[in-house]
PDB file of C-alpha atoms in Angstrom:
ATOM      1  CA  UNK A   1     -24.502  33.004  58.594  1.00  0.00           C
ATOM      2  CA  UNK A   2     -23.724  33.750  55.115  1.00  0.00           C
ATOM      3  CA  UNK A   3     -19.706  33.159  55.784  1.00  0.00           C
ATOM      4  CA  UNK A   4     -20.494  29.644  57.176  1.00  0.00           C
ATOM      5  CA  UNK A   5     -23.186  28.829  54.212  1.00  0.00           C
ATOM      6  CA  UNK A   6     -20.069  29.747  51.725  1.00  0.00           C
ATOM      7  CA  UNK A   7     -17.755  27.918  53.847  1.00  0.00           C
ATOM      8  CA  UNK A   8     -19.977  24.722  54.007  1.00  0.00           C
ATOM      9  CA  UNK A   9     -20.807  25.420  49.957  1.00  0.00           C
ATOM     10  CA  UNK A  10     -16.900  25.390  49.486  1.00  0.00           C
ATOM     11  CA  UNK A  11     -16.475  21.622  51.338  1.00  0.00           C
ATOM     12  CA  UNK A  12     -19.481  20.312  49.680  1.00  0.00           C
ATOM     13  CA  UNK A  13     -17.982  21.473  46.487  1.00  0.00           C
ATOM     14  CA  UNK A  14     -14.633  19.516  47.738  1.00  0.00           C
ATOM     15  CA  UNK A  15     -16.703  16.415  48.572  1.00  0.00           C
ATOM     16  CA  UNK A  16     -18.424  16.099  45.452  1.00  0.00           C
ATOM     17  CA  UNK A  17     -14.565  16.440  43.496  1.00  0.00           C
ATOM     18  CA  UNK A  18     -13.143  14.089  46.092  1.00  0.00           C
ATOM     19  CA  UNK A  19     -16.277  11.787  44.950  1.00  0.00           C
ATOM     20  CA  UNK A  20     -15.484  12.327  41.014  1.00  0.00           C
ATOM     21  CA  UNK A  21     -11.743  11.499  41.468  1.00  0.00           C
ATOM     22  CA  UNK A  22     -12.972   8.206  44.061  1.00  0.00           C
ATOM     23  CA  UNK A  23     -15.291   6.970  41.765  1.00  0.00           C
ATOM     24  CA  UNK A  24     -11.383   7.142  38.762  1.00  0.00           C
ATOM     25  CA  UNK A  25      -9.729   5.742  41.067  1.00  0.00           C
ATOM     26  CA  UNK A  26     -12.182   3.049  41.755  1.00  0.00           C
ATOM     27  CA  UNK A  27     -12.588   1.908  38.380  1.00  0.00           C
ATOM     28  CA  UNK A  28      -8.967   2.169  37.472  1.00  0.00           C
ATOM     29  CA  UNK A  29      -8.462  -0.673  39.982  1.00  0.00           C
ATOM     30  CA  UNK A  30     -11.521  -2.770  38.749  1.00  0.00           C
ATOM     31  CA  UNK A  31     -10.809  -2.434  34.609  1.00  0.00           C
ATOM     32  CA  UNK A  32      -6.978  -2.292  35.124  1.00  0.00           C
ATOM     33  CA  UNK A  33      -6.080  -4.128  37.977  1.00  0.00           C
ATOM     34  CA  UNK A  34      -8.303  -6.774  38.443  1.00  0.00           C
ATOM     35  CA  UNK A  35      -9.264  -5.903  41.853  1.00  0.00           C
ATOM     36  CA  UNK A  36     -12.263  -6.121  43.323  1.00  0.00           C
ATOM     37  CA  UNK A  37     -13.576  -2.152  45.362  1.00  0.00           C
ATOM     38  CA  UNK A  38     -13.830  -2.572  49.204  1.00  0.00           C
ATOM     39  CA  UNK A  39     -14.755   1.173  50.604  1.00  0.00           C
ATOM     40  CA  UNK A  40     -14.855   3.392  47.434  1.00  0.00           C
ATOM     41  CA  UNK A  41     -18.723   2.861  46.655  1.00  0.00           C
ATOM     42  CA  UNK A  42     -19.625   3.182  50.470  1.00  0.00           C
ATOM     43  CA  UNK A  43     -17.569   6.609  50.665  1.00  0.00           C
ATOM     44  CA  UNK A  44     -19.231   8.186  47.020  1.00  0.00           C
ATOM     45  CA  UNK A  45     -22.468   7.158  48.584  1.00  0.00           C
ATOM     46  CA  UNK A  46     -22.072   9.119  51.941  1.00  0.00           C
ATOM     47  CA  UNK A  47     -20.127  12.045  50.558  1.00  0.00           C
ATOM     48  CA  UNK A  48     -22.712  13.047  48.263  1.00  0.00           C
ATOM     49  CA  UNK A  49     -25.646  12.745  50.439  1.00  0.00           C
ATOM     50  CA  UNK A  50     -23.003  14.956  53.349  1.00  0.00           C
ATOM     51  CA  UNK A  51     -22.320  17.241  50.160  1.00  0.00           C
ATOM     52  CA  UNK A  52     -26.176  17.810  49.113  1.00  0.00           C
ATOM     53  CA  UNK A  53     -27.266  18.352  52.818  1.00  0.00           C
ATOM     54  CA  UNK A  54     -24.125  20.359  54.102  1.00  0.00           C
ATOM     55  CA  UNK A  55     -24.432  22.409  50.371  1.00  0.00           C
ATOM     56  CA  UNK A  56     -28.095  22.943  51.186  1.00  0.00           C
ATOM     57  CA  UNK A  57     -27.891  26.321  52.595  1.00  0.00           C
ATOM     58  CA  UNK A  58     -24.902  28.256  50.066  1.00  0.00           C
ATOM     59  CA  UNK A  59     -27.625  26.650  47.646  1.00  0.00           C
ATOM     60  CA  UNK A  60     -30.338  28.715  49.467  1.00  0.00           C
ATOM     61  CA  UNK A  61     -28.002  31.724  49.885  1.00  0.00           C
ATOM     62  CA  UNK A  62     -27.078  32.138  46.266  1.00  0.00           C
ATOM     63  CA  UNK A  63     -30.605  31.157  45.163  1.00  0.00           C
ATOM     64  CA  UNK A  64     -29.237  28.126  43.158  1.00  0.00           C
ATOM     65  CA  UNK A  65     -32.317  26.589  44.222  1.00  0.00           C
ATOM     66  CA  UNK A  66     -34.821  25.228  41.266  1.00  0.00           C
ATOM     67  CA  UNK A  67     -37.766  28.343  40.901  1.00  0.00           C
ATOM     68  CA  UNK A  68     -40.758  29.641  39.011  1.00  0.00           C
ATOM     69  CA  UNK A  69     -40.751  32.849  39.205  1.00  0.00           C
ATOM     70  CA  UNK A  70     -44.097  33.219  37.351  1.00  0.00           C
ATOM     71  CA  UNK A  71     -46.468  34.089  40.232  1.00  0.00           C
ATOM     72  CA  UNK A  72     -43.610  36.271  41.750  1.00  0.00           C
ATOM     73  CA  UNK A  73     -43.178  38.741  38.381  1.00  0.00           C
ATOM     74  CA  UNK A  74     -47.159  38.626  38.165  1.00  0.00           C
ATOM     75  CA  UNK A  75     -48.279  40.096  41.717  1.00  0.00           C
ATOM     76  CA  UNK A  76     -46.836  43.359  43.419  1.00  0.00           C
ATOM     77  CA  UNK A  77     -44.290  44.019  45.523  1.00  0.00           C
ATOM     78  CA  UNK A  78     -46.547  43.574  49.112  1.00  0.00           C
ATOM     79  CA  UNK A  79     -47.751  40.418  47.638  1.00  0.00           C
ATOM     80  CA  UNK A  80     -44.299  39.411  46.679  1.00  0.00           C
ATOM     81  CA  UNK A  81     -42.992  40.313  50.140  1.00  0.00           C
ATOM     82  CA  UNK A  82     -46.162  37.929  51.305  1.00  0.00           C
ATOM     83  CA  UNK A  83     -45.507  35.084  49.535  1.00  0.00           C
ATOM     84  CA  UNK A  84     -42.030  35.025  49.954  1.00  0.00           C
ATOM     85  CA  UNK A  85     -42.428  35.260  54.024  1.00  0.00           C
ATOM     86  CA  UNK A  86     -45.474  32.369  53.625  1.00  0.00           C
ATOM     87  CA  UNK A  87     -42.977  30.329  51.544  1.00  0.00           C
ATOM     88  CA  UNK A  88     -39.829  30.212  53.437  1.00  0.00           C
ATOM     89  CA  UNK A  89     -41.284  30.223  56.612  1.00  0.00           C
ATOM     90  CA  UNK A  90     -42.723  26.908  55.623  1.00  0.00           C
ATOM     91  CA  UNK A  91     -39.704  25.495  54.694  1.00  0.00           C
ATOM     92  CA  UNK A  92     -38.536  26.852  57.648  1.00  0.00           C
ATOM     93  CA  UNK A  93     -41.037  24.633  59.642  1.00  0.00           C
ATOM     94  CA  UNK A  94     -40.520  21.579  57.151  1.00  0.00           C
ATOM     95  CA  UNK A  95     -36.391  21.970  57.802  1.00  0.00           C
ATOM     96  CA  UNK A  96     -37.261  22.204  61.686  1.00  0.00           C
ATOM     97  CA  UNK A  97     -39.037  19.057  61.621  1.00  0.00           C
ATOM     98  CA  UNK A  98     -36.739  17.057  59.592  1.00  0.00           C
ATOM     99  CA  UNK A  99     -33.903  18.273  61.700  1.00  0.00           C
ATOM    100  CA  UNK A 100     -36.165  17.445  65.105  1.00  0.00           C
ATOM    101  CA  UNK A 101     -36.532  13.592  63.287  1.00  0.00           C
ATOM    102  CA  UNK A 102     -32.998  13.472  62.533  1.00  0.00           C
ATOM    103  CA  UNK A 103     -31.315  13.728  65.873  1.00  0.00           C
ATOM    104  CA  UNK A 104     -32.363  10.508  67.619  1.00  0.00           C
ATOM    105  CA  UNK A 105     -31.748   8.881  64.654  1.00  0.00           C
ATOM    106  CA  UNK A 106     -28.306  10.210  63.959  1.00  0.00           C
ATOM    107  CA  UNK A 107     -27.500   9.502  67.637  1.00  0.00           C
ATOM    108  CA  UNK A 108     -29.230   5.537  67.551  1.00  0.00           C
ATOM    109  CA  UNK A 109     -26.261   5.080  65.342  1.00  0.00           C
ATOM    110  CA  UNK A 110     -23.858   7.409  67.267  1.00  0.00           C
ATOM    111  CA  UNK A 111     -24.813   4.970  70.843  1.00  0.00           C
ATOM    112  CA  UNK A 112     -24.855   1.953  68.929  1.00  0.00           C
ATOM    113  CA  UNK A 113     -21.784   2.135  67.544  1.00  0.00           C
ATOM    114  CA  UNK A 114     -23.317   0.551  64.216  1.00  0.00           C
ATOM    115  CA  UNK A 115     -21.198  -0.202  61.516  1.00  0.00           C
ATOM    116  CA  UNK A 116     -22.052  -0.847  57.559  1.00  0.00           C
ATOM    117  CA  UNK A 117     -22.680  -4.316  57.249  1.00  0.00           C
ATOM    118  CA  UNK A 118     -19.701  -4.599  54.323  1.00  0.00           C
ATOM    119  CA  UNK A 119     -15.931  -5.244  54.836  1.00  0.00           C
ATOM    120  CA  UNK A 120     -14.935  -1.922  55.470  1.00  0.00           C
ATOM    121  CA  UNK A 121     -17.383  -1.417  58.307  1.00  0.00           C
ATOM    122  CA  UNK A 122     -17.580   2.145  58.228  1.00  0.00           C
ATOM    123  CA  UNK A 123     -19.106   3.841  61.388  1.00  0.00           C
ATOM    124  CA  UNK A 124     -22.422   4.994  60.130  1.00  0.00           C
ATOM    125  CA  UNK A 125     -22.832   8.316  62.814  1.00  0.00           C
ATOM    126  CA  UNK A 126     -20.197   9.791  60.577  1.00  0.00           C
ATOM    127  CA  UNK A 127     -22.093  10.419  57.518  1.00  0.00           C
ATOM    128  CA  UNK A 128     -24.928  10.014  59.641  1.00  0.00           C
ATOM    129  CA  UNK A 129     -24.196  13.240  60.987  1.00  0.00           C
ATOM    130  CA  UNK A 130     -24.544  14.994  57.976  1.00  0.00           C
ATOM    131  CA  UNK A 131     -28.501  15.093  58.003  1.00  0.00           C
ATOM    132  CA  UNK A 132     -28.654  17.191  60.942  1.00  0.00           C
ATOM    133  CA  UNK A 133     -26.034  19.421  60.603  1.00  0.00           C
ATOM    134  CA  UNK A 134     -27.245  20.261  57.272  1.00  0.00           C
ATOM    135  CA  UNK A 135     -30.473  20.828  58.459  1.00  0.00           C
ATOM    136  CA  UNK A 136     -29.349  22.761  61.077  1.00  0.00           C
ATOM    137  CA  UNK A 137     -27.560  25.348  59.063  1.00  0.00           C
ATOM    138  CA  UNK A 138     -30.110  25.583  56.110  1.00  0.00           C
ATOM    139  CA  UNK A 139     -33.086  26.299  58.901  1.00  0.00           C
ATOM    140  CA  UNK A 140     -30.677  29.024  59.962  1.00  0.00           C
ATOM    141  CA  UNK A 141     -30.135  30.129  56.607  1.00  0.00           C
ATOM    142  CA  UNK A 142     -33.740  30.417  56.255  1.00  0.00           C
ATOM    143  CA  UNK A 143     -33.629  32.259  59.249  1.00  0.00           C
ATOM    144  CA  UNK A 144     -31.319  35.340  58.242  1.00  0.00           C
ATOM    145  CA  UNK A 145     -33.346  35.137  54.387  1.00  0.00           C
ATOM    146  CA  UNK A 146     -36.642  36.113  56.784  1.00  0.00           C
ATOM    147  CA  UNK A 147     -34.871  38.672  58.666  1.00  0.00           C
ATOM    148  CA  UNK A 148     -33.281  40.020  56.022  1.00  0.00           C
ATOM    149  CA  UNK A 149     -36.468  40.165  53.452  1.00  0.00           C
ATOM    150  CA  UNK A 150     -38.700  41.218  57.054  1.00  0.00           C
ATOM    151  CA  UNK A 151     -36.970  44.063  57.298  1.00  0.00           C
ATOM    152  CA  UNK A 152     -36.028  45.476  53.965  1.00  0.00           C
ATOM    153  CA  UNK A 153     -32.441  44.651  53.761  1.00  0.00           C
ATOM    154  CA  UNK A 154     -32.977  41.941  50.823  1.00  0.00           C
ATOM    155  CA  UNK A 155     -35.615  41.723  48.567  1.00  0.00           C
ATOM    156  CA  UNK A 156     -38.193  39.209  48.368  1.00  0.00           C
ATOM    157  CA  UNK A 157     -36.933  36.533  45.476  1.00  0.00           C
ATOM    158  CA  UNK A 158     -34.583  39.067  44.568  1.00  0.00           C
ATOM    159  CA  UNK A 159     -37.169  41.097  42.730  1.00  0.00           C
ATOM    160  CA  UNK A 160     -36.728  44.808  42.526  1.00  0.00           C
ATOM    161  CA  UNK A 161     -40.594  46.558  43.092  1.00  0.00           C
ATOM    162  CA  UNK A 162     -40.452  47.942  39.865  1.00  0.00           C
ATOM    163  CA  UNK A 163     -39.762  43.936  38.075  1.00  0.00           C
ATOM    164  CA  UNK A 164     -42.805  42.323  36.993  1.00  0.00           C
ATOM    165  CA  UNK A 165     -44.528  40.923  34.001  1.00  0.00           C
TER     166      UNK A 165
END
């Protein structure tokens, strides 16, 4: 799991670049050229929201994630182990249920065959299909972070049992 987390981390690092030199490109042709954009806002869009859910679990793995580690460095290491377990298996369930919402609306789309309503008509199941993907892969990133904090083999928020305040 973590090899696929760092491989999806990698290609939503690539999106987001891809996005920066789009978004050059897009207004060298506006302020130089003249020319009006057809696909290049459409395809920023979509490849950041693919590269924020797709990144979502190397985020997770690396502990990138936004934290306050306050209540964490104040209680012992059971607690810590406790809370940490309590916390990420609710995320767990929140991820599950997002992903479970997801699917029939990534397929809708997928059936449909529906199309952005602009000129370039992009096929909306293909960014679509970032949401549960992403999804997928951070609930099984959560998944090997409760394993591996359950039975000893990571700590809980990366806390030693010695840290503390």
């Amino acid at each position: 799991m973590h090899a696929l987390s760092r491989a999806f981390g990698v290609f939503s690092a690539g999106l987001i670049l891809l996005s920066v030199g789009i978004v050059c490109q897009m207004v060298f042709v506006r302020a130089v050229l003249g020319e009006s954009s057809i696909w290049q806002t459409e395809f920023v869009t979509f490849a950041l929201i693919a590269a924020t859910f797709l990144g979502a679990p190397y985020i997770l793995l690396t502990r990138g994630h936004v934290n306050v580690d306050v209540l964490p460095l104040m209680v012992g290491h059971q607690a810590r182990l406790r809370l940490h377990l309590v916390g990420s298996i609710l995320a767990l369930v929140f991820c599950l249920l997002f992903l479970w919402a997801s699917i029939p609306w990534w397929y809708e789309t997928w059936a449909s065959n529906q199309t952005t309503s602009t000129i370039w008509r992009a096929r909306l199941w293909i960014p679509y299909l970032s949401v549960p993907v992403g999804l997928a892969l951070l609930a099984l990133q959560y998944v090997a972070e409760i394993y591996a904090v359950a039975t000893g083999s990571d700590l809980p928020f990366g806390l030693a049992p010695e840290e503390g305040i």
